[in-house]
Amino acid sequence: MDSNNRVAIELEVNNEAMQSLQDSFCKANNLYLMCVGKSQGQLTTFSGTKPEENFVDYNFTAELRREIIDSFVDGNVENVIERYGTEEYLLYRGVAIRGGAGECIGVWLCFGVDKEKLPIGIQLPEEIRLTTADSFDKSISLIENLTKHYFAEKIKAQALKLKLSDEKQAEIEIESRLKKNEIMTEILRDMESEDSFADIANNILGAAGRYLECTNTALLQINPDGVDADMICEWVVKGREALSPKFKQVPVISLPFMNGKPYTISSDAVLPELFEVFFIKHEIKAGIFLPINVNDSAAMYLCFISRGQERKWSVEDLRFANDIKRILHSVLLKKITANSLASSYSALEAILQNAGYGVVVADLDTKDLLYKNETFSRMFDNEIDRLAIEEIIFDKRYTLSEINGYSANGSGKWFDISIAAIEWVDGREVRLLTFYDTTELRLYQKKVEKQAQEDVLTGLYNRQACEKDISLEFHVAKKLNKEFAVLMLDLDDFASVNEGLGYQIGDDLLEYIAHSINDISYINGKCYRVGGDEFAVIVDHANFKNLDMIIKRIMTLFDNPWTLNGQEYYCTVSMGCVKGPGDLEDSSAILTRLNIALHGAKNRGKNRFEFYDANSDAIVAEKVKLEQALRRAVEDGCKEFEVYYQPIMEFVNSIPTCCGAEALIRWNSLEYGLVLPDQFIPQAEKLKLINTIGQHVLEEATRSCKHWNDFGHPEYKVNVNLSVVQLTQVDFIDKLDEVLKETGINPNNLTLEVTESLAINDMDRMVAILEGIRSRGCRVALDDFGTGYSSLNYIRTMPLDTIKIDRAFVSDMNSDHFSELFVKTISELADSLDVDVCVEGVEFDKQIDMIGKFSVNLAQGFFFDKPLSKDDFESKYL
Ligand code: C2E
Ligand code: CA
Ligand code: CA
């Protein structure tokens, strides 16, 4: 290269035109440019204000500028270089300004601020130009083109000078031109060929590869998913290894040149890391990678590759490569348009082939199957089915347009078939049949039908199925003159399991219980879930002799706690039993009788079973009436409910002295007169009325106590009974706070009585609730201790102030040694835990003597007083 030429061009760069190009370009494109000569340093002055210049100088450091300038190497035709700074929102590029032989004579340093990536709260000089990554890229391509255009004339002139000045160079040039012409003629011939695109491309790649003296030339295509690419054509110079086996389904991200831009990379180029990795991996020394666009996006990449041998691409090489790219592009376009018509029929066929339904075209006269798709063949791959369906296909009697529910015997599949007459391509009348496989739909319908008879939670049959089966058994037994029985089970206090432990545990427990019952011998399959916590069992005539055993087995199931996930849950059952057919005319009365028997069992104390008794009919009717009245009483503002007070005595120097009272509710019903709590509290819990009733008692009792405290008895306390349903309300503590605030009672004078029912199943929850109560300063008493599942552990774990020993122990104390021992043990334990003990149901003085021996400090019972109305209590104890 003649150094004079270079100098000439270098000097010409530094002119006003460059400055004005820079000024207007920066303004129009919202970025910053600086023109730097490769050896002369800065050639233009900054376009912009002083604050902008300071900002750019500060962020576009001298090192970064140097790095960009240095990465442009003579002969490397790569024109744009991207660099990254420390901030994502700052964009850096270098665009080469090249001389005629591809030598770099200067660089545009480009800087942009991406407004979409600006961190929140960042302060920028007011005048700073903001762009986006996308428009920045577009501006860079523009400056690249402008620069090329600007120098094109100069480069041409220079090239000519070079050629003229160097005879040898000119000779080579002519030789290569001739060679190029030859190759081009060959390529153009290929272009016109009717061969497939792949064949044509292969020929062209070969010719171009030979001309450029590459080792490999290839076309890579991005797959429709946009994720992978395949090498679809490749030419390899003799004796070299093909790359295509390695380029199958390669992720696009591992191919750094696949970003829509052209790359020309000579062996001496300083490469970005991604390219470096890619080149080393495939032993590529140099390459030209050119995108071929279809519909504005790169569909293919044309690659000229030099493997294993160094290569510097010349401008001439690049021009040739670009020509090849243009040729391939036009071949591709031509094939695409030609194909779109020619392939429309095959596309249609492809669609039909893969359609979800079977399609057949039949000529009824010739009995020819003119067309059938894949799906049809798969549907009728069974020999029996195929023969049968062919009968239908060609049967002229089928004039209906649809056959719904055709059943193929061979495969057991079901089909809906639609039939239409159409005109075939050659004009003859043919029949088009479409087959829809409806097997799954039918199975689904069957499942839905079954589900209507099935309980989703337990998988048992439901009430509907139960009624059907009872009716069936009734008729069979009657005809055979045999007996059968139906059992109805209702879990005791299941509402409190659901309320207390949550519906998930409730459901799990139900499922567990359901399966345990169903697994009992002779029951299998005849167990039904007929209500929330109600089950029925049919003991049919064949098993009737086992009735007693079945009943016994069910009851013993409930003797022990249920273990779920390692936790023990307590739940008992009440059961009613009806035998049939007996005097019954039809089966419809069986369920009613079962309900009556069941209620009988519940009324007589739960956890038991009872046969239907005609006399109990009336009881049930009565119960329904009572429930209605109860609902009315609550809706009526609880006016019918009255709180009675039974004094609680404290032994002061062995002398029983009143220290307060337990609030006990009474219902003065218009219809029933005085109703005691045992007769309506369970129903109130079941009907969810207990929360309102309980709140009413709590308010009343607290108000009364506050009155006693204010009128001479500041030490009097009041005890209020709480149902577990009440206790587990989410807003219970809020309600308590409200009452405390409204009445102004000293919280220490309010004792809440709870039973251990919640603690049995969820001690943690119980403890949390009780601690909430005590954190308000109120006291907690454990009621009815000794009944149910009492365990000494509860006393230790529950935060308690008082233990109330159930009256059963007190009444038995004289006759039963165990009762005496029980009271003694509890009182001693309570003493050590610093908890008060109250004995309930003290009726005789003898009992007081017994209690006197133990450390019991509180007592309650008819011996001292019955529950009294508020007035009576106050006139006696105030
Ligand atoms: P409880 O909490 O064990 O109340 C003591 C029961 O024993 C009261 O029956 C009381 O009248 C009775 N009693 C007291 N001393 C004696 C005696 O010496 N001998 C005999 N045989 N009985 C005695 P009552 O008032 O019929 O209440 C029954 C149950 O109803 C209560 O048992 C309590 O569990 C519940 N209850 C009462 N009021 C309420 C209330 O406001 N809310 C809730 N959730 N339950 C209540
Ligand atoms: Ca009580
Ligand atoms: Ca009690």
mmCIF file of C-alpha atoms in Angstrom, residues 661-830:
data_model
loop_
_atom_site.group_PDB
_atom_site.id
_atom_site.type_symbol
_atom_site.label_atom_id
_atom_site.label_comp_id
_atom_site.label_asym_id
_atom_site.label_seq_id
_atom_site.Cartn_x
_atom_site.Cartn_y
_atom_site.Cartn_z
ATOM 1 C CA ALA A 661 -72.283 -17.645 90.895
ATOM 2 C CA GLU A 662 -72.441 -19.702 87.735
ATOM 3 C CA ALA A 663 -74.708 -18.250 85.059
ATOM 4 C CA LEU A 664 -77.105 -20.899 83.754
ATOM 5 C CA ILE A 665 -79.514 -20.201 80.979
ATOM 6 C CA ARG A 666 -83.244 -20.876 81.044
ATOM 7 C CA TRP A 667 -85.673 -20.608 78.176
ATOM 8 C CA ASN A 668 -89.127 -19.334 79.091
ATOM 9 C CA SER A 669 -90.818 -20.442 75.915
ATOM 10 C CA LEU A 670 -94.304 -19.225 75.124
ATOM 11 C CA GLU A 671 -95.190 -22.682 73.738
ATOM 12 C CA TYR A 672 -93.223 -24.950 76.071
ATOM 13 C CA GLY A 673 -92.919 -23.073 79.312
ATOM 14 C CA LEU A 674 -89.569 -23.459 81.090
ATOM 15 C CA VAL A 675 -87.031 -25.343 78.978
ATOM 16 C CA LEU A 676 -83.705 -26.446 80.544
ATOM 17 C CA PRO A 677 -80.433 -25.957 78.679
ATOM 18 C CA ASP A 678 -79.767 -29.652 78.048
ATOM 19 C CA GLN A 679 -82.937 -29.686 75.956
ATOM 20 C CA PHE A 680 -82.027 -26.879 73.613
ATOM 21 C CA ILE A 681 -78.280 -26.131 73.738
ATOM 22 C CA PRO A 682 -77.348 -29.071 71.421
ATOM 23 C CA GLN A 683 -79.948 -27.931 68.866
ATOM 24 C CA ALA A 684 -78.796 -24.331 69.231
ATOM 25 C CA GLU A 685 -75.279 -25.493 68.435
ATOM 26 C CA LYS A 686 -76.423 -27.471 65.448
ATOM 27 C CA LEU A 687 -78.523 -24.595 64.099
ATOM 28 C CA LYS A 688 -75.621 -22.192 64.781
ATOM 29 C CA LEU A 689 -77.850 -20.149 67.087
ATOM 30 C CA ILE A 690 -75.534 -20.689 70.014
ATOM 31 C CA ASN A 691 -73.313 -17.709 69.191
ATOM 32 C CA THR A 692 -76.156 -15.255 69.581
ATOM 33 C CA ILE A 693 -77.546 -16.974 72.664
ATOM 34 C CA GLY A 694 -74.107 -17.282 74.249
ATOM 35 C CA GLN A 695 -73.311 -13.632 73.673
ATOM 36 C CA HIS A 696 -76.613 -12.725 75.277
ATOM 37 C CA VAL A 697 -75.736 -14.753 78.407
ATOM 38 C CA LEU A 698 -72.216 -13.300 78.532
ATOM 39 C CA GLU A 699 -73.530 -9.724 78.449
ATOM 40 C CA GLU A 700 -76.290 -10.388 80.974
ATOM 41 C CA ALA A 701 -74.071 -12.211 83.447
ATOM 42 C CA THR A 702 -71.251 -9.693 83.242
ATOM 43 C CA ARG A 703 -73.654 -6.831 83.809
ATOM 44 C CA SER A 704 -75.109 -8.601 86.850
ATOM 45 C CA CYS A 705 -71.707 -9.268 88.328
ATOM 46 C CA LYS A 706 -70.629 -5.682 87.839
ATOM 47 C CA HIS A 707 -73.759 -4.701 89.747
ATOM 48 C CA TRP A 708 -72.873 -7.067 92.641
ATOM 49 C CA ASN A 709 -69.318 -5.735 92.688
ATOM 50 C CA ASP A 710 -70.628 -2.197 92.878
ATOM 51 C CA PHE A 711 -73.123 -3.044 95.658
ATOM 52 C CA GLY A 712 -71.082 -4.421 98.484
ATOM 53 C CA HIS A 713 -69.466 -7.506 97.000
ATOM 54 C CA PRO A 714 -66.419 -6.523 95.021
ATOM 55 C CA GLU A 715 -65.119 -10.122 95.424
ATOM 56 C CA TYR A 716 -68.083 -11.826 93.702
ATOM 57 C CA LYS A 717 -67.208 -13.562 90.473
ATOM 58 C CA VAL A 718 -69.462 -14.832 87.724
ATOM 59 C CA ASN A 719 -68.913 -18.001 85.693
ATOM 60 C CA VAL A 720 -70.216 -18.171 82.119
ATOM 61 C CA ASN A 721 -70.450 -21.406 80.096
ATOM 62 C CA LEU A 722 -69.021 -21.337 76.577
ATOM 63 C CA SER A 723 -69.804 -23.777 73.805
ATOM 64 C CA VAL A 724 -66.863 -24.814 71.630
ATOM 65 C CA VAL A 725 -68.693 -23.357 68.640
ATOM 66 C CA GLN A 726 -68.624 -19.991 70.386
ATOM 67 C CA LEU A 727 -65.056 -20.328 71.516
ATOM 68 C CA THR A 728 -63.729 -20.980 68.044
ATOM 69 C CA GLN A 729 -65.354 -17.995 66.347
ATOM 70 C CA VAL A 730 -62.602 -15.918 64.791
ATOM 71 C CA ASP A 731 -63.823 -12.748 66.449
ATOM 72 C CA PHE A 732 -64.504 -14.248 69.856
ATOM 73 C CA ILE A 733 -61.820 -12.206 71.620
ATOM 74 C CA ASP A 734 -63.129 -9.022 69.985
ATOM 75 C CA LYS A 735 -66.587 -9.792 71.302
ATOM 76 C CA LEU A 736 -65.160 -10.444 74.747
ATOM 77 C CA ASP A 737 -63.292 -7.137 74.676
ATOM 78 C CA GLU A 738 -66.485 -5.365 73.767
ATOM 79 C CA VAL A 739 -68.370 -6.847 76.713
ATOM 80 C CA LEU A 740 -65.546 -6.012 79.111
ATOM 81 C CA LYS A 741 -65.458 -2.444 77.884
ATOM 82 C CA GLU A 742 -69.203 -1.946 77.865
ATOM 83 C CA THR A 743 -69.827 -3.274 81.369
ATOM 84 C CA GLY A 744 -66.639 -2.020 82.947
ATOM 85 C CA ILE A 745 -66.322 -5.233 84.968
ATOM 86 C CA ASN A 746 -63.006 -6.141 86.550
ATOM 87 C CA PRO A 747 -61.962 -8.872 84.088
ATOM 88 C CA ASN A 748 -60.634 -10.939 86.992
ATOM 89 C CA ASN A 749 -64.202 -11.398 88.163
ATOM 90 C CA LEU A 750 -65.270 -13.089 84.933
ATOM 91 C CA THR A 751 -64.579 -16.799 84.624
ATOM 92 C CA LEU A 752 -65.268 -18.565 81.347
ATOM 93 C CA GLU A 753 -66.122 -22.266 81.609
ATOM 94 C CA VAL A 754 -64.952 -24.462 78.780
ATOM 95 C CA THR A 755 -65.004 -28.197 78.202
ATOM 96 C CA GLU A 756 -62.086 -30.235 77.018
ATOM 97 C CA SER A 757 -63.721 -31.147 73.670
ATOM 98 C CA LEU A 758 -61.517 -28.882 71.571
ATOM 99 C CA ALA A 759 -58.391 -29.693 73.559
ATOM 100 C CA ILE A 760 -58.831 -33.398 72.784
ATOM 101 C CA ASN A 761 -58.284 -32.817 69.114
ATOM 102 C CA ASP A 762 -56.288 -29.620 68.856
ATOM 103 C CA MET A 763 -54.484 -28.732 72.006
ATOM 104 C CA ASP A 764 -52.389 -25.996 70.403
ATOM 105 C CA ARG A 765 -55.467 -24.191 69.214
ATOM 106 C CA MET A 766 -57.142 -24.567 72.590
ATOM 107 C CA VAL A 767 -54.095 -23.197 74.389
ATOM 108 C CA ALA A 768 -53.950 -20.208 72.026
ATOM 109 C CA ILE A 769 -57.601 -19.366 72.614
ATOM 110 C CA LEU A 770 -57.376 -19.735 76.368
ATOM 111 C CA GLU A 771 -54.253 -17.613 76.501
ATOM 112 C CA GLY A 772 -56.154 -14.947 74.574
ATOM 113 C CA ILE A 773 -58.839 -14.990 77.253
ATOM 114 C CA ARG A 774 -56.348 -14.854 80.094
ATOM 115 C CA SER A 775 -54.372 -12.058 78.462
ATOM 116 C CA ARG A 776 -57.508 -9.948 79.000
ATOM 117 C CA GLY A 777 -57.307 -10.704 82.722
ATOM 118 C CA CYS A 778 -60.274 -13.097 82.648
ATOM 119 C CA ARG A 779 -60.154 -16.530 84.235
ATOM 120 C CA VAL A 780 -60.675 -19.948 82.717
ATOM 121 C CA ALA A 781 -62.393 -22.961 84.266
ATOM 122 C CA LEU A 782 -62.370 -26.490 82.899
ATOM 123 C CA ASP A 783 -65.956 -27.731 83.202
ATOM 124 C CA ASP A 784 -67.282 -31.266 83.676
ATOM 125 C CA PHE A 785 -63.874 -32.696 84.323
ATOM 126 C CA GLY A 786 -63.917 -36.465 84.633
ATOM 127 C CA THR A 787 -66.452 -37.076 81.878
ATOM 128 C CA GLY A 788 -65.565 -37.797 78.276
ATOM 129 C CA TYR A 789 -61.922 -38.270 77.496
ATOM 130 C CA SER A 790 -60.469 -36.505 80.498
ATOM 131 C CA SER A 791 -56.785 -36.775 80.773
ATOM 132 C CA LEU A 792 -54.483 -35.433 83.410
ATOM 133 C CA ASN A 793 -52.288 -34.100 80.636
ATOM 134 C CA TYR A 794 -54.911 -31.551 79.684
ATOM 135 C CA ILE A 795 -54.789 -30.087 83.143
ATOM 136 C CA ARG A 796 -51.051 -29.707 82.863
ATOM 137 C CA THR A 797 -51.035 -28.198 79.381
ATOM 138 C CA MET A 798 -54.115 -25.991 79.380
ATOM 139 C CA PRO A 799 -53.767 -22.550 80.940
ATOM 140 C CA LEU A 800 -56.377 -22.914 83.710
ATOM 141 C CA ASP A 801 -57.507 -21.191 86.874
ATOM 142 C CA THR A 802 -60.134 -23.686 88.041
ATOM 143 C CA ILE A 803 -61.030 -27.321 87.502
ATOM 144 C CA LYS A 804 -64.659 -28.240 87.984
ATOM 145 C CA ILE A 805 -65.105 -31.892 88.885
ATOM 146 C CA ASP A 806 -68.270 -33.335 87.379
ATOM 147 C CA ARG A 807 -71.079 -34.058 89.744
ATOM 148 C CA ALA A 808 -71.076 -37.769 88.891
ATOM 149 C CA PHE A 809 -67.962 -38.190 91.067
ATOM 150 C CA VAL A 810 -69.433 -36.276 93.933
ATOM 151 C CA SER A 811 -72.635 -38.284 93.960
ATOM 152 C CA ASP A 812 -70.706 -41.567 93.767
ATOM 153 C CA MET A 813 -68.139 -40.686 96.372
ATOM 154 C CA ASN A 814 -69.798 -42.512 99.206
ATOM 155 C CA SER A 815 -70.347 -45.745 97.375
ATOM 156 C CA ASP A 816 -67.492 -45.791 94.916
ATOM 157 C CA HIS A 817 -63.906 -45.897 96.004
ATOM 158 C CA PHE A 818 -62.673 -44.856 92.557
ATOM 159 C CA SER A 819 -64.649 -41.609 92.642
ATOM 160 C CA GLU A 820 -63.159 -40.722 95.966
ATOM 161 C CA LEU A 821 -59.667 -41.474 94.735
ATOM 162 C CA PHE A 822 -60.308 -39.466 91.580
ATOM 163 C CA VAL A 823 -61.362 -36.354 93.488
ATOM 164 C CA LYS A 824 -58.389 -36.782 95.801
ATOM 165 C CA THR A 825 -55.896 -37.133 92.944
ATOM 166 C CA ILE A 826 -57.264 -34.211 90.997
ATOM 167 C CA SER A 827 -57.331 -31.952 93.986
ATOM 168 C CA GLU A 828 -53.730 -32.827 94.829
ATOM 169 C CA LEU A 829 -52.589 -32.274 91.283
ATOM 170 C CA ALA A 830 -54.489 -28.990 91.119
#
